[in-house]
Each structure stands twice: as C-alpha cells, then as structure tokens.
Tab-separated table of N, CA, C and O in Angstrom:
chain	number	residue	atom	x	y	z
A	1	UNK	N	16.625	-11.615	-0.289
A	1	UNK	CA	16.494	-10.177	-0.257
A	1	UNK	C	15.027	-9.803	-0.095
A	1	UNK	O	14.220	-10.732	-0.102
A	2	UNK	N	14.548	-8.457	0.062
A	2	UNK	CA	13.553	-7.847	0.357
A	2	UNK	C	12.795	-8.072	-0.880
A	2	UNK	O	13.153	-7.662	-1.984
A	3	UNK	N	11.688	-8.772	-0.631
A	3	UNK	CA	10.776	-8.347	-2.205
A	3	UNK	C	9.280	-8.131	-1.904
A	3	UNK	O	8.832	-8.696	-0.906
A	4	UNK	N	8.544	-7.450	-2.582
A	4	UNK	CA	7.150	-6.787	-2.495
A	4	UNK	C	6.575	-6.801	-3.600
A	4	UNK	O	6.760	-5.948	-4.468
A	5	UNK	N	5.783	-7.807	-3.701
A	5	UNK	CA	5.099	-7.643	-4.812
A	5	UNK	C	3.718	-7.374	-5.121
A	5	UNK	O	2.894	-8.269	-4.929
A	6	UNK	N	3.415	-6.426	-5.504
A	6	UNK	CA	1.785	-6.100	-5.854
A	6	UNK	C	0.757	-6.930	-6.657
A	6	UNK	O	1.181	-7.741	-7.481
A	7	UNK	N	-0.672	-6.760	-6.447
A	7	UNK	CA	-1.281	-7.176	-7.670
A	7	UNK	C	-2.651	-6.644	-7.068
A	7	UNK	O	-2.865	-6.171	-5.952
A	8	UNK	N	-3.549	-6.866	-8.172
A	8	UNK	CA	-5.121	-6.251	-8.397
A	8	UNK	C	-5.490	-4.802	-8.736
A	8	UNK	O	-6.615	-4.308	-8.809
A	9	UNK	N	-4.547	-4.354	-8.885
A	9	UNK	CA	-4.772	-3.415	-9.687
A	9	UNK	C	-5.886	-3.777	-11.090
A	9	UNK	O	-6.332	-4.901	-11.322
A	10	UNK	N	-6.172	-2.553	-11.893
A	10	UNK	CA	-6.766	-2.724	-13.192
A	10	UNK	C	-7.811	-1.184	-13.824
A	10	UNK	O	-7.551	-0.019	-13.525
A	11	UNK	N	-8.697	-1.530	-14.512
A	11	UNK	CA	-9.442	-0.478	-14.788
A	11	UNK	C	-11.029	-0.722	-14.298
A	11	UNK	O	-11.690	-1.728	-14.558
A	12	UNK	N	-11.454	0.376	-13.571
A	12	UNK	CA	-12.860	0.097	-13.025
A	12	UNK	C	-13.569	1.631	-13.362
A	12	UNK	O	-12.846	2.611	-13.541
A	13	UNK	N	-14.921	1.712	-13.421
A	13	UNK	CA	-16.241	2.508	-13.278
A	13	UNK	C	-15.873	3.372	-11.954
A	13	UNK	O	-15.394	2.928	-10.911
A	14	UNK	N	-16.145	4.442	-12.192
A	14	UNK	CA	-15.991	5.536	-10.665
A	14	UNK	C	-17.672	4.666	-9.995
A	14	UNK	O	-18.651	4.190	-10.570
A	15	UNK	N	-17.382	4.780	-8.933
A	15	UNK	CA	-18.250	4.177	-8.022
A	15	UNK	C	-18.027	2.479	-7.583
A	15	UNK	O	-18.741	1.923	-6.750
A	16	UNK	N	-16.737	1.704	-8.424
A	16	UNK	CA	-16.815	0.450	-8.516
A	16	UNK	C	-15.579	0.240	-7.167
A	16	UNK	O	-15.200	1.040	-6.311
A	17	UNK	N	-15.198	-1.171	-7.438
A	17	UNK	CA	-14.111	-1.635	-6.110
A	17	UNK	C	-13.043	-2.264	-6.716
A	17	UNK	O	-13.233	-2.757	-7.828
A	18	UNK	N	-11.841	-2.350	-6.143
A	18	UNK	CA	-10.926	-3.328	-6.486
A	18	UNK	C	-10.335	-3.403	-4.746
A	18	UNK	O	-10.406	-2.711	-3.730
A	19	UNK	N	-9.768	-4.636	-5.161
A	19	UNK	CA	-8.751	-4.940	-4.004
A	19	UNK	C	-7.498	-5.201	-4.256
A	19	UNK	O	-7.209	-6.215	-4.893
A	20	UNK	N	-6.532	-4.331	-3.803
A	20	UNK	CA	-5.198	-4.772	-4.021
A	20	UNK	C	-4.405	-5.466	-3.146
A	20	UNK	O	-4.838	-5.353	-1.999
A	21	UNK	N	-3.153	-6.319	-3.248
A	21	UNK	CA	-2.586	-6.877	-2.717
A	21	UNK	C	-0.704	-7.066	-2.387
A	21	UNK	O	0.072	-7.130	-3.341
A	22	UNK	N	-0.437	-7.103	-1.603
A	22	UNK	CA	0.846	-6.850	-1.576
A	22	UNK	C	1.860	-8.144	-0.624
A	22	UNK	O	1.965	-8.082	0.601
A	23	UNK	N	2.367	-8.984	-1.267
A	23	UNK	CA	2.779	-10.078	-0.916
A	23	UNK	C	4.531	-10.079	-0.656
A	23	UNK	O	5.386	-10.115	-1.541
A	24	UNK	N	4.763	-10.027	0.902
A	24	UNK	CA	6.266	-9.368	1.095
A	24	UNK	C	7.303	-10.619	1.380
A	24	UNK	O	6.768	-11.528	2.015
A	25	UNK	N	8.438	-10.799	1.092
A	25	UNK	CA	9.374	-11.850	1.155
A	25	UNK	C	10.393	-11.299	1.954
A	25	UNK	O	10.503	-10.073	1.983
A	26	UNK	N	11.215	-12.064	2.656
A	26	UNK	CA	12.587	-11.370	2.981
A	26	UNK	C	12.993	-10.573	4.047
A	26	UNK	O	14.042	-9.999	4.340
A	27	UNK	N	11.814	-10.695	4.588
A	27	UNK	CA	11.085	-10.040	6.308
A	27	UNK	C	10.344	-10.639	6.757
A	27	UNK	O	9.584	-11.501	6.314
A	28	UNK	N	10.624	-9.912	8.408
A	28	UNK	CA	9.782	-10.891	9.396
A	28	UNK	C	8.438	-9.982	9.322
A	28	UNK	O	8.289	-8.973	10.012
A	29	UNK	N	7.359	-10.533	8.279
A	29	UNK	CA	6.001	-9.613	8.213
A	29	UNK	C	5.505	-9.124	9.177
A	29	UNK	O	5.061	-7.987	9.338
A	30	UNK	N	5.583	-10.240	10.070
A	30	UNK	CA	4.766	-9.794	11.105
A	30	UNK	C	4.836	-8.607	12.031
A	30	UNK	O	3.891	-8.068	12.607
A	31	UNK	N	6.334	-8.237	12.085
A	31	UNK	CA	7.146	-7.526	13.134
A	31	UNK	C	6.978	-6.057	12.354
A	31	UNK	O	6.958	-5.089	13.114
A	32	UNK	N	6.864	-5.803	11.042
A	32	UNK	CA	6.898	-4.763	10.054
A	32	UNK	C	5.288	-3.765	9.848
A	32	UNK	O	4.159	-4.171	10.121
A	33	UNK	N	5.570	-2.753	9.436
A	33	UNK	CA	4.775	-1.745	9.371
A	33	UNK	C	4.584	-1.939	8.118
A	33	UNK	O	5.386	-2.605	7.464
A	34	UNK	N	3.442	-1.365	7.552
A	34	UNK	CA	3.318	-1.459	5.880
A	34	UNK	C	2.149	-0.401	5.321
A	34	UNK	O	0.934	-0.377	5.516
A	35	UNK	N	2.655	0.091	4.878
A	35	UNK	CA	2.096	1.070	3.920
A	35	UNK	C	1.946	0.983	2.575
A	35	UNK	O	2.765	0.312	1.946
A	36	UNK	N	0.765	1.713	1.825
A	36	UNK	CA	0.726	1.780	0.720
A	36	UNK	C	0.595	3.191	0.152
A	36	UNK	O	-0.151	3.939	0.784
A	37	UNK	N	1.336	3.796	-1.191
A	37	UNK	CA	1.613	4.505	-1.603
A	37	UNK	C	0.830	5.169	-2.893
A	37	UNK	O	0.776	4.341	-3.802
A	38	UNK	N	0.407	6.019	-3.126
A	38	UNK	CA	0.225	6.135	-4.710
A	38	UNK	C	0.630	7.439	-5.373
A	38	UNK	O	0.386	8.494	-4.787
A	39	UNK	N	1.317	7.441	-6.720
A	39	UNK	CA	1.779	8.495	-7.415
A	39	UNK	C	1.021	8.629	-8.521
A	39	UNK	O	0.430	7.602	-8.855
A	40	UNK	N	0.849	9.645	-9.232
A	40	UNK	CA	0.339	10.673	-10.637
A	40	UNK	C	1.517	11.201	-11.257
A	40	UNK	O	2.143	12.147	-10.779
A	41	UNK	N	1.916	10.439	-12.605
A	41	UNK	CA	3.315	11.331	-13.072
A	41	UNK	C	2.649	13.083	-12.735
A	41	UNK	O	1.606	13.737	-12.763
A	42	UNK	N	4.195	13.196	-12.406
A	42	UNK	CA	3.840	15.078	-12.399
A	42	UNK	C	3.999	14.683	-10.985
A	42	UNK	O	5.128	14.437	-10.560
A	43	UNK	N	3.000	14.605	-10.251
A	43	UNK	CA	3.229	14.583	-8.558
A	43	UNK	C	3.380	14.267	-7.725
A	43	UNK	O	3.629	13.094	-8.005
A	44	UNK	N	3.491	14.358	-6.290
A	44	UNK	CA	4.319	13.450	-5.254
A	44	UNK	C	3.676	12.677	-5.101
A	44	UNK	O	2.472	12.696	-5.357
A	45	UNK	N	4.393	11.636	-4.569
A	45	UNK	CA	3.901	10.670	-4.259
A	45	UNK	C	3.174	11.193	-2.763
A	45	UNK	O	3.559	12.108	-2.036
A	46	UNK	N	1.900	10.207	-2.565
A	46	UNK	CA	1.191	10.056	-1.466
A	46	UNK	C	0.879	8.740	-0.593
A	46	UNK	O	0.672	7.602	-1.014
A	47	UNK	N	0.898	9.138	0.560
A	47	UNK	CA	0.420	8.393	1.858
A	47	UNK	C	-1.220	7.966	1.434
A	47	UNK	O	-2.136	8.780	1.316
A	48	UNK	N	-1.322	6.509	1.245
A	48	UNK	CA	-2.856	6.374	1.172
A	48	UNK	C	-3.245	5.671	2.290
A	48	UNK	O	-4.358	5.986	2.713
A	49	UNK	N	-2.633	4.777	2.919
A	49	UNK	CA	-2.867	4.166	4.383
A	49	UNK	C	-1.433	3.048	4.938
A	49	UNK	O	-0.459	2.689	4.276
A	50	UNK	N	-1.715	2.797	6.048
A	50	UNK	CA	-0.836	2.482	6.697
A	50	UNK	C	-1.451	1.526	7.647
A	50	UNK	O	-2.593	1.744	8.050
A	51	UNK	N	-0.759	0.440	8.053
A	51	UNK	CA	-0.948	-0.814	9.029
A	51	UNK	C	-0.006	-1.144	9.850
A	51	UNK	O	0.702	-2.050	9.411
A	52	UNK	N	0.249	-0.792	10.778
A	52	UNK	CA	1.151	-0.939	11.917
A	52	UNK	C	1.673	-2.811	12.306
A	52	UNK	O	0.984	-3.602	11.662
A	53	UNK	N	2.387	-3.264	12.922
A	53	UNK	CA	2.541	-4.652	12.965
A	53	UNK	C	1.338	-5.089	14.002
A	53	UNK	O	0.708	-6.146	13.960
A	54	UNK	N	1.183	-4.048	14.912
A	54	UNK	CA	0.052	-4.200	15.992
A	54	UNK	C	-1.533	-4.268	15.776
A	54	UNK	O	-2.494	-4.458	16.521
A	55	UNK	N	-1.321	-3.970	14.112
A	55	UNK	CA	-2.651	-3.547	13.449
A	55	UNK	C	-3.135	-2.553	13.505
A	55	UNK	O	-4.238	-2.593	12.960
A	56	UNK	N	-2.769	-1.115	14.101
A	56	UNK	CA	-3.066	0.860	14.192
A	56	UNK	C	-3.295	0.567	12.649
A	56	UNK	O	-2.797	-0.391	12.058
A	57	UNK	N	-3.890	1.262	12.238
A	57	UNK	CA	-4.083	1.915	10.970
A	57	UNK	C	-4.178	3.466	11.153
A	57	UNK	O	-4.462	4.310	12.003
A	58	UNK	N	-3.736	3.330	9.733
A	58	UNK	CA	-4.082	5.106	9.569
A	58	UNK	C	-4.322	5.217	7.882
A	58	UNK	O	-4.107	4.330	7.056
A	59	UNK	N	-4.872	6.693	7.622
A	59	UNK	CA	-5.314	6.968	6.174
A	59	UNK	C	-4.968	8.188	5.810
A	59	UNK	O	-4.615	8.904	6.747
A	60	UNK	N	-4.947	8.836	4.370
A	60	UNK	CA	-4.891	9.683	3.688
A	60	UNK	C	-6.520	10.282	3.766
A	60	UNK	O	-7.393	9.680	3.140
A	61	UNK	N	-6.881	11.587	4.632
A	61	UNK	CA	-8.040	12.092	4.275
A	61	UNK	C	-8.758	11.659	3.098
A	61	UNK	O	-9.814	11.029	3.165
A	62	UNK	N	-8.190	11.995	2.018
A	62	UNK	CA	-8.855	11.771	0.920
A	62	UNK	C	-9.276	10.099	0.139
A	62	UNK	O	-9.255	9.703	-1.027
A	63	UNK	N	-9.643	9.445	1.465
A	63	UNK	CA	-9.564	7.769	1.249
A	63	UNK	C	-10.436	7.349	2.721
A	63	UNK	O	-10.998	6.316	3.085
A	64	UNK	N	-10.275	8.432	3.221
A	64	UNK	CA	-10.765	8.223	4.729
A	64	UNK	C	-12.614	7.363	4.161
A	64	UNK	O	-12.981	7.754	3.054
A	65	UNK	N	-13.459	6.475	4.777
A	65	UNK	CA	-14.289	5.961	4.569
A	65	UNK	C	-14.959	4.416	3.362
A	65	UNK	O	-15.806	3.525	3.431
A	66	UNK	N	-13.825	4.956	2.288
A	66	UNK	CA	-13.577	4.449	1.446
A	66	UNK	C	-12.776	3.036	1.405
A	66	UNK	O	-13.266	1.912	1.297
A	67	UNK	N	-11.873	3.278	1.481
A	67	UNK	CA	-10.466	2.398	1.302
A	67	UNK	C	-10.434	1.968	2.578
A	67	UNK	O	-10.904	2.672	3.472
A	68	UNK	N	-9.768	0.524	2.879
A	68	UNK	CA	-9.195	-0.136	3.996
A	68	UNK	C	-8.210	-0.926	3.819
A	68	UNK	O	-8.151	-1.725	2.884
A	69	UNK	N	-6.853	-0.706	5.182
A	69	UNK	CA	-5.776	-1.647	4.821
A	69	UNK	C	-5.924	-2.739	5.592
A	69	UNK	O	-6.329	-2.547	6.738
A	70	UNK	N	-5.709	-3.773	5.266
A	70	UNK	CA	-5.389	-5.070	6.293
A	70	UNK	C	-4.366	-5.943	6.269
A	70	UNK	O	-3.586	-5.928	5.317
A	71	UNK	N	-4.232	-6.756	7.222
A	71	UNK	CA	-2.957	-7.283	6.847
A	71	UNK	C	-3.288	-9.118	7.274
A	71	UNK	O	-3.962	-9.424	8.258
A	72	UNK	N	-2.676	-10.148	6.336
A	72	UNK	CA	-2.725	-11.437	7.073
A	72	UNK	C	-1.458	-12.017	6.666
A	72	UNK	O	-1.035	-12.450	5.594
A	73	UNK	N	-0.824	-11.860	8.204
A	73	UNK	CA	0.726	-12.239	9.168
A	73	UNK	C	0.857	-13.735	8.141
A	73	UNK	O	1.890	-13.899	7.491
A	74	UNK	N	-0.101	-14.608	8.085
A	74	UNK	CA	0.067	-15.971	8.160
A	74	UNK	C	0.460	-16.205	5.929
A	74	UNK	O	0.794	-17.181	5.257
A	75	UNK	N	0.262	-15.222	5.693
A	75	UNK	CA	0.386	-15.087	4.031
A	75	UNK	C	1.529	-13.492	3.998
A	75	UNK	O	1.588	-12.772	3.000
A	76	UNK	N	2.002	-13.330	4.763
A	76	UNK	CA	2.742	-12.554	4.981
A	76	UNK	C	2.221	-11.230	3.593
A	76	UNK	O	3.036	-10.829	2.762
A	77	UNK	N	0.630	-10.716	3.640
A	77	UNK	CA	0.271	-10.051	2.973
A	77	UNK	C	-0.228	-8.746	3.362
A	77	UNK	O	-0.453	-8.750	4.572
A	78	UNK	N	-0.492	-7.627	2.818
A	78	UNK	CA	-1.283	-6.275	3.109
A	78	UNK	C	-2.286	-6.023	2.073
A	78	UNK	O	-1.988	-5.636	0.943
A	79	UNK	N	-3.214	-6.199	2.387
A	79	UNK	CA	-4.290	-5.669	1.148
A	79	UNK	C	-4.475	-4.003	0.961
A	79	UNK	O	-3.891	-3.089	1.543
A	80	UNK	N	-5.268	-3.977	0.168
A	80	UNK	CA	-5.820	-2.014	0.030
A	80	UNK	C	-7.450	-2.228	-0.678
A	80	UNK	O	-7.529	-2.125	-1.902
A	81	UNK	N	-8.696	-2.517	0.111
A	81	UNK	CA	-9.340	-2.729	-0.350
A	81	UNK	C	-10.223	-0.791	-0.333
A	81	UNK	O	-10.428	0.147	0.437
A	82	UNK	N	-10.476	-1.265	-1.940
A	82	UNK	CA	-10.998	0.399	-2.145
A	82	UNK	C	-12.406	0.137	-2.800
A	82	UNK	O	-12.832	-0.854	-3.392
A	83	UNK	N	-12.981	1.329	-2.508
A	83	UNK	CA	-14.153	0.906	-2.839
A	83	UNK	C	-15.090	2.077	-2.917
A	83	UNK	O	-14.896	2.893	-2.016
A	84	UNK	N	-16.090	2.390	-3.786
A	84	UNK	CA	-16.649	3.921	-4.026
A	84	UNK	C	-15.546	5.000	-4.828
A	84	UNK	O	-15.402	6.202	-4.607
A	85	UNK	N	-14.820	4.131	-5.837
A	85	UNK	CA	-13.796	4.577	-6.147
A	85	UNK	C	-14.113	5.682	-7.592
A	85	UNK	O	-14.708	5.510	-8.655
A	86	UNK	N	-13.351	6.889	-6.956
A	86	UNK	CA	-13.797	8.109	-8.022
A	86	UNK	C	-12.557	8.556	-8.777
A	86	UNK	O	-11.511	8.540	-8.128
A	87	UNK	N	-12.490	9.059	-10.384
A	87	UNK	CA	-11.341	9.370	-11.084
A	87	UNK	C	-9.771	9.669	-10.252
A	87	UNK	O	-8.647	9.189	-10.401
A	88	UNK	N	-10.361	10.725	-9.312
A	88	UNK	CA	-9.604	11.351	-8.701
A	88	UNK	C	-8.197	9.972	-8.278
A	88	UNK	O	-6.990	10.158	-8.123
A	89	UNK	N	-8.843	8.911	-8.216
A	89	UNK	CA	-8.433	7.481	-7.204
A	89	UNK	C	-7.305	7.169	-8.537
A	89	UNK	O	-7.009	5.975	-8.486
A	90	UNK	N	-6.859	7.606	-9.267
A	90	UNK	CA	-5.919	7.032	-10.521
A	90	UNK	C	-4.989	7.237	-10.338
A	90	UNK	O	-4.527	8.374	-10.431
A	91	UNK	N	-4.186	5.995	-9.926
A	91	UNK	CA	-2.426	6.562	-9.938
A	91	UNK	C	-2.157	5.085	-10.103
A	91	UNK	O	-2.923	4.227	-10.542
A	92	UNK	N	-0.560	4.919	-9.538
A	92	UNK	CA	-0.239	3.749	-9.355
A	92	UNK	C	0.213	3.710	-8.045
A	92	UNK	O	0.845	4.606	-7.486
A	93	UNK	N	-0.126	2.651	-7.570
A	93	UNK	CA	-0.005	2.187	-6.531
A	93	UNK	C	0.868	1.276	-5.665
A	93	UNK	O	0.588	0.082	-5.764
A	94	UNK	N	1.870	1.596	-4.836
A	94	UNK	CA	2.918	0.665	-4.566
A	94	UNK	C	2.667	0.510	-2.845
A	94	UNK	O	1.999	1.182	-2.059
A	95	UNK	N	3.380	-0.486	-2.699
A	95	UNK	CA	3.761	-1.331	-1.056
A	95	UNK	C	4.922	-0.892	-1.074
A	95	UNK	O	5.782	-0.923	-1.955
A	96	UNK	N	4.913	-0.285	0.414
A	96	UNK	CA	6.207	-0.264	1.197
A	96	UNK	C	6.430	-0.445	2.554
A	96	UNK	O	5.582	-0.409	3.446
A	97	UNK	N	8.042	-0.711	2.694
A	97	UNK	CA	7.974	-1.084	4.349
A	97	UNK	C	9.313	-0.317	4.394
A	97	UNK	O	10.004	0.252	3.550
A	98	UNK	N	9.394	-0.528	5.694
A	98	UNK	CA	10.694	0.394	6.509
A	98	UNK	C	11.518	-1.251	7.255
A	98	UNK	O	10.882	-2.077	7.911
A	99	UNK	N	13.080	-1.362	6.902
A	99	UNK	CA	13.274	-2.154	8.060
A	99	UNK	C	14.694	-1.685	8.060
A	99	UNK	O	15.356	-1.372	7.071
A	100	UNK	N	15.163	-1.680	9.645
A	100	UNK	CA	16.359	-1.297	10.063
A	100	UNK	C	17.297	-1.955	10.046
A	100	UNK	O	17.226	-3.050	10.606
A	101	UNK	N	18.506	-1.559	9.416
A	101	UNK	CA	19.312	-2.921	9.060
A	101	UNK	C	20.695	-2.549	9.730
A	101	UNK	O	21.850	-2.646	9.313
A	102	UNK	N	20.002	-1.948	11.279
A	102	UNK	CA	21.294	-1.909	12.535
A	102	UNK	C	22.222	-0.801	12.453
A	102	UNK	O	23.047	-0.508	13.319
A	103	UNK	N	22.002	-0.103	11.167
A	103	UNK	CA	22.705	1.339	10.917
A	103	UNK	C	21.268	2.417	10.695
A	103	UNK	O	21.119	3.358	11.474
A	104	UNK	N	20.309	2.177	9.620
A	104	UNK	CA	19.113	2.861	9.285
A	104	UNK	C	18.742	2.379	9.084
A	104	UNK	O	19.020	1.186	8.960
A	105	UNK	N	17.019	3.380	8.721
A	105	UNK	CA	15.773	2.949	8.456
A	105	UNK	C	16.107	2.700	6.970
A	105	UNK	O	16.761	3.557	6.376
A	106	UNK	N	15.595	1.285	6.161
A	106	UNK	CA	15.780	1.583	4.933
A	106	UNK	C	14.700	1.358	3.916
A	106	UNK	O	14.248	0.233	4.129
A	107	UNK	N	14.076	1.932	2.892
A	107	UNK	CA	12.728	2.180	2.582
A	107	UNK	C	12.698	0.908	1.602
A	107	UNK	O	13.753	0.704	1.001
A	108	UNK	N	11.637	0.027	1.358
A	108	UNK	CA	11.487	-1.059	0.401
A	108	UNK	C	10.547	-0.914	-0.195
A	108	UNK	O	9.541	-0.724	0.490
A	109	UNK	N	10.344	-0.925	-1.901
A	109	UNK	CA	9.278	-0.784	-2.433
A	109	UNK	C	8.897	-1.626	-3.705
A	109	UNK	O	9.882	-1.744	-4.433
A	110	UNK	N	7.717	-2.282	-4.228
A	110	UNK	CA	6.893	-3.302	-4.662
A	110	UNK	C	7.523	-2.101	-6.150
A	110	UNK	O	7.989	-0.973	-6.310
A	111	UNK	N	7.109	-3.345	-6.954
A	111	UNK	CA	6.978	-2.282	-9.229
A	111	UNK	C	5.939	-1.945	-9.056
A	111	UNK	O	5.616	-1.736	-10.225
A	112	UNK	N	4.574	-1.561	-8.139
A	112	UNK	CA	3.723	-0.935	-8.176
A	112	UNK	C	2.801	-1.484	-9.013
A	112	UNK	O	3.174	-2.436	-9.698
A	113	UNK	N	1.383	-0.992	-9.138
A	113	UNK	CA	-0.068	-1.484	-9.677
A	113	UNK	C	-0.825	-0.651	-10.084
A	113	UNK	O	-1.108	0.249	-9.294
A	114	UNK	N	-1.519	-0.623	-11.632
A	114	UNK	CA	-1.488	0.960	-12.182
A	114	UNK	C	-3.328	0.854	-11.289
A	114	UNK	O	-3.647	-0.232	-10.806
A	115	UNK	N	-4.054	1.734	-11.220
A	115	UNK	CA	-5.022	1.787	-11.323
A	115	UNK	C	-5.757	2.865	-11.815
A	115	UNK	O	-5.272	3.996	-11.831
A	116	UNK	N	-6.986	2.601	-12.256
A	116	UNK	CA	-7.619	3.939	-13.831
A	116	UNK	C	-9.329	3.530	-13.502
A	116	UNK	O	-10.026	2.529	-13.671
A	117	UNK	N	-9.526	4.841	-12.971
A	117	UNK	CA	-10.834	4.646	-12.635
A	117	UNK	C	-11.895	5.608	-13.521
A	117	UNK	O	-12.151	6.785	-13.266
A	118	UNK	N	-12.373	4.917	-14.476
A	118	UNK	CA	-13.087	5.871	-15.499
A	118	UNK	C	-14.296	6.610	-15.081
A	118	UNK	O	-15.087	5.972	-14.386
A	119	UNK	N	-14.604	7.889	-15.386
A	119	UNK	CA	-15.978	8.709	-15.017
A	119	UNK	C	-17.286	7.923	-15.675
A	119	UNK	O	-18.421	8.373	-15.516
C-alpha cells in the first residue's frame, strides 16, 4: 500500500534551518508529483511547495526565497529544505501525492512533522 513517511521536523531559533524529509513506498516515485503541506490547528491547511515528476517546482508566496523542494527518484524521497525560518513557519507539516487508481485522483498523506520555530 501507499505509505509516506516524514521526518526532520523539530524545534529551531527564528532565523535557523531544518530539512525535512519525506520517504514514499507503494508508488512509482518517479512518475508522481509531490507536495508538501502545512496546517495550524484552527486553519486550513496550506500549499507550501510542490515538485512535479519532471522536476517544475512551485511555492507558497509566503516561503518563496526561503524554502526549497527537491526530490531524489533513486531514494524514492522529497525533501523541504527551509531555511531563514520565522515563527510565522510553525505548523505541521505533511507529504502528499496524488495517484490515479483508473477511476480517480486519490490524495495520499504522510502522520506529518510538527515544526516550532521560537522568536
């Protein structure tokens, strides 16, 4: 079955870095899109960036310069390396992918990775 699992999350200094990681099973990685997510109880969840199978990226304005996604096919992984990271940056953080299973798109998602970025 589909599995996604996160890690590197933790607690850092506003201005500091972490890198997160997202390690997918149960799909052909390579062929897959992958995104990463982050929520704040209370509010929606958000788009923080995105990695196409072709390698397109894309970002959440508010990450734009900061943060970068990457991906390595051969560890069937997606990182979220962040960095200049300010309070605002506190949620938890999950991996997801989309794969079509010949009827729909169907959404897959990691237990997520808290992160707490102190002032």
């Amino acid at each position: 079955q589909v599995q996604l699992v996160e890690s590197g999350g933790g607690l850092v200094q506003a201005g500091g870095s972490l890198r997160l990681s997202c390690v997918a099973s149960g799909i052909i990685f390579s062929s897959s899109d992958m995104k990463w997510y982050r929520q704040v109880p209370g509010k929606q969840r958000e788009l923080v960036a995105g990695v196409t199978s072709e390698r397109s990226t894309t970002y959440a304005d508010s990450v734009k310069g900061r943060f970068t996604i990457s991906r390595d096919n051969a560890k069937n992984t997606v990182y979220l390396q962040m960095n200049n990271l300010k309070p605002e940056d506190t949620a938890v953080y999950s991996c997801n992918t989309e794969i079509h299973n010949g009827f729909y798109w169907r959404n897959y998602w990691g237990q997520g990775t808290q992160v707490t970025v102190s002032s």
